[in-house]
């Protein structure tokens, strides 16, 4: 029996995770849980983002990166049905995955601009620091969104769509955001070479169109 290739296996795994998110969405609808429904709908939308980027922008996301994107939103969606409360380390895991994904996007875009333009230059050490600061900045922004969303939900007497547990939880989230960024800086940059080249080609095409 011939085993599927890594690409095929990654696509099958991504499809299975997408179906799992759809099941969670069904549970949220059946239980009238607004937080679960909103987060599951958002997660489903994100799972189709790699295909849209490939079709509309010709950006080549590897099957592995697509799998990480899907896994990241799946973990968050599952957390909304109780894992955030029942498993102590679960929130740390989801923040590490999400931060690694943010850092990967930030690295790919910055590296592509570095290769494309002679006007800018990002030394390797600076790029590593930039990745950390970029990820932490978005992490702080997300924590503010969660806090404001919680206040708005309390004021309206409605169910909070996003979960925010307090200052200690926020600090821990930022720590694990840093872990995700460091993992990308140490081990993920080479795996993003195809995406970097895709963004660079897009920049070259845009420059050529502007020059005409």
XYZ file of C-alpha atoms in Angstrom:
212
model
C 0.000 0.000 0.000
C 1.435 3.350 -1.071
C 1.539 5.953 1.673
C 0.411 9.512 0.837
C 3.088 12.146 0.290
C 3.798 14.739 2.947
C 1.916 17.341 0.920
C -1.141 15.124 0.589
C -0.989 14.161 4.268
C -0.784 17.832 5.292
C -3.777 18.708 3.124
C -5.804 15.811 4.522
C -4.912 16.851 8.058
C -5.918 20.464 7.332
C -9.245 19.279 5.917
C -9.876 17.137 8.993
C -9.155 20.094 11.270
C -11.465 22.316 9.223
C -14.254 19.758 9.655
C -13.568 19.692 13.395
C -14.011 23.471 13.531
C -17.290 23.069 11.633
C -18.448 20.550 14.255
C -17.569 23.024 17.028
C -19.563 25.664 15.156
C -22.529 23.294 15.122
C -22.175 22.763 18.865
C -22.089 26.514 19.404
C -25.248 27.003 17.354
C -27.031 24.138 19.124
C -26.144 25.498 22.568
C -26.728 29.158 21.592
C -23.177 29.999 22.666
C -22.325 33.273 20.912
C -18.638 33.184 21.831
C -18.170 29.728 20.332
C -20.124 30.622 17.181
C -18.227 33.850 16.492
C -14.803 32.306 17.100
C -15.612 29.205 15.037
C -16.855 31.286 12.093
C -13.702 33.397 12.262
C -11.550 30.261 12.450
C -13.246 28.717 9.417
C -12.611 31.901 7.463
C -8.919 31.825 8.375
C -8.545 28.213 7.177
C -9.477 29.348 3.656
C -7.070 32.293 3.714
C -4.030 30.361 2.353
C -6.050 29.229 -0.688
C -7.273 32.786 -1.293
C -3.746 34.174 -1.059
C -2.541 31.559 -3.514
C -5.365 32.256 -5.962
C -5.561 36.041 -5.782
C -1.990 37.016 -4.912
C 0.009 34.006 -6.104
C 1.587 33.644 -2.669
C 2.912 30.140 -2.152
C 2.241 28.955 1.374
C 3.786 25.555 1.954
C 1.498 22.705 3.066
C 3.302 22.753 6.395
C 2.632 26.451 6.961
C -0.992 26.007 5.885
C -1.247 23.211 8.433
C 0.138 25.466 11.168
C -2.402 28.173 10.280
C -5.264 25.686 10.492
C -3.967 24.088 13.693
C -3.591 27.478 15.348
C -7.232 28.476 14.807
C -8.435 24.961 15.640
C -6.692 25.064 19.020
C -8.283 28.425 19.789
C -11.728 27.197 18.720
C -11.460 24.106 20.928
C -10.362 26.323 23.787
C -13.656 28.215 23.558
C -15.650 25.084 24.413
C -13.968 24.667 27.785
C -10.297 23.778 27.353
C -9.128 27.257 28.336
C -10.745 26.781 31.733
C -10.121 23.069 32.299
C -6.506 22.706 31.085
C -4.006 24.981 32.835
C -1.394 25.071 30.052
C -3.799 25.216 27.118
C -3.848 29.010 26.826
C -0.037 29.015 26.777
C -0.057 26.530 23.907
C -2.478 28.540 21.790
C -0.569 31.774 22.354
C 2.704 30.124 21.380
C 1.195 28.819 18.138
C -0.519 32.095 17.309
C 2.576 34.156 18.061
C 4.723 31.862 15.920
C 2.309 32.383 13.059
C 2.380 36.165 13.490
C 6.181 36.103 13.655
C 6.330 33.981 10.493
C 4.190 36.477 8.582
C 6.228 39.391 9.905
C 9.501 37.712 8.982
C 8.372 36.751 5.473
C 7.133 40.261 4.676
C 10.181 42.010 6.149
C 12.678 39.661 4.506
C 10.944 40.035 1.130
C 11.149 43.836 1.394
C 14.804 43.544 2.397
C 15.575 41.461 -0.711
C 13.442 43.594 -2.998
C 14.571 47.089 -2.094
C 18.096 48.493 -1.964
C 16.805 51.394 0.122
C 16.361 49.222 3.214
C 18.596 46.708 4.907
C 17.800 44.475 7.859
C 20.866 42.845 9.462
C 20.148 39.367 10.887
C 20.425 40.540 14.514
C 18.091 43.456 13.908
C 15.618 41.184 12.133
C 15.514 38.844 15.127
C 14.844 41.757 17.493
C 12.262 43.151 15.094
C 10.436 39.808 15.019
C 10.221 39.763 18.799
C 9.044 43.377 19.056
C 6.573 42.971 16.180
C 5.032 39.877 17.763
C 4.857 41.463 21.206
C 3.272 44.623 19.788
C 0.499 42.615 18.167
C 0.203 40.564 21.343
C -0.342 43.713 23.408
C -2.869 44.942 20.850
C -4.766 41.645 21.104
C -4.803 41.816 24.903
C -6.260 45.332 24.699
C -8.921 44.082 22.266
C -9.812 41.260 24.683
C -10.005 43.695 27.623
C -12.145 46.233 25.775
C -14.357 43.465 24.414
C -14.897 42.106 27.911
C -15.787 45.567 29.267
C -18.197 46.180 26.387
C -19.869 42.790 26.911
C -20.237 43.425 30.656
C -21.674 46.877 30.016
C -24.188 45.477 27.533
C -25.052 42.514 29.720
C -24.032 40.177 26.911
C -21.771 37.149 26.675
C -18.120 37.986 26.019
C -16.865 36.772 22.644
C -13.227 36.888 23.784
C -11.907 35.654 27.126
C -9.726 37.855 29.342
C -8.730 36.609 32.802
C -6.730 39.479 34.308
C -3.271 41.035 34.554
C -1.441 37.830 35.478
C -2.946 36.036 32.486
C -1.984 38.935 30.211
C 1.650 38.831 31.334
C 1.782 35.065 30.827
C 0.267 35.457 27.368
C 2.997 37.927 26.395
C 5.684 35.596 27.717
C 4.448 32.780 25.507
C 4.043 35.198 22.607
C 7.791 35.780 23.001
C 8.397 32.032 22.981
C 6.546 31.681 19.683
C 8.562 34.506 18.107
C 11.844 33.013 19.315
C 10.943 29.611 17.881
C 10.424 31.170 14.452
C 13.644 33.188 14.696
C 15.664 30.110 15.665
C 14.099 27.339 13.600
C 11.514 28.677 11.168
C 13.188 31.157 8.845
C 14.527 28.604 6.369
C 11.109 26.978 6.070
C 9.636 30.326 5.022
C 11.912 30.791 2.000
C 9.166 29.931 -0.524
C 6.785 32.442 1.013
C 9.515 35.099 1.091
C 10.206 34.534 -2.586
C 6.494 34.679 -3.417
C 6.115 38.038 -1.678
C 9.263 39.308 -3.388
C 7.896 38.291 -6.796
C 4.662 40.101 -5.968
C 6.621 43.234 -5.081
C 8.596 42.977 -8.323
C 5.366 42.653 -10.306
C 3.888 45.670 -8.544
C 7.026 47.713 -9.210
C 6.991 46.733 -12.869
C 3.323 47.718 -13.177
C 3.995 51.111 -11.584
C 6.887 51.712 -13.958
C 4.729 51.185 -17.050
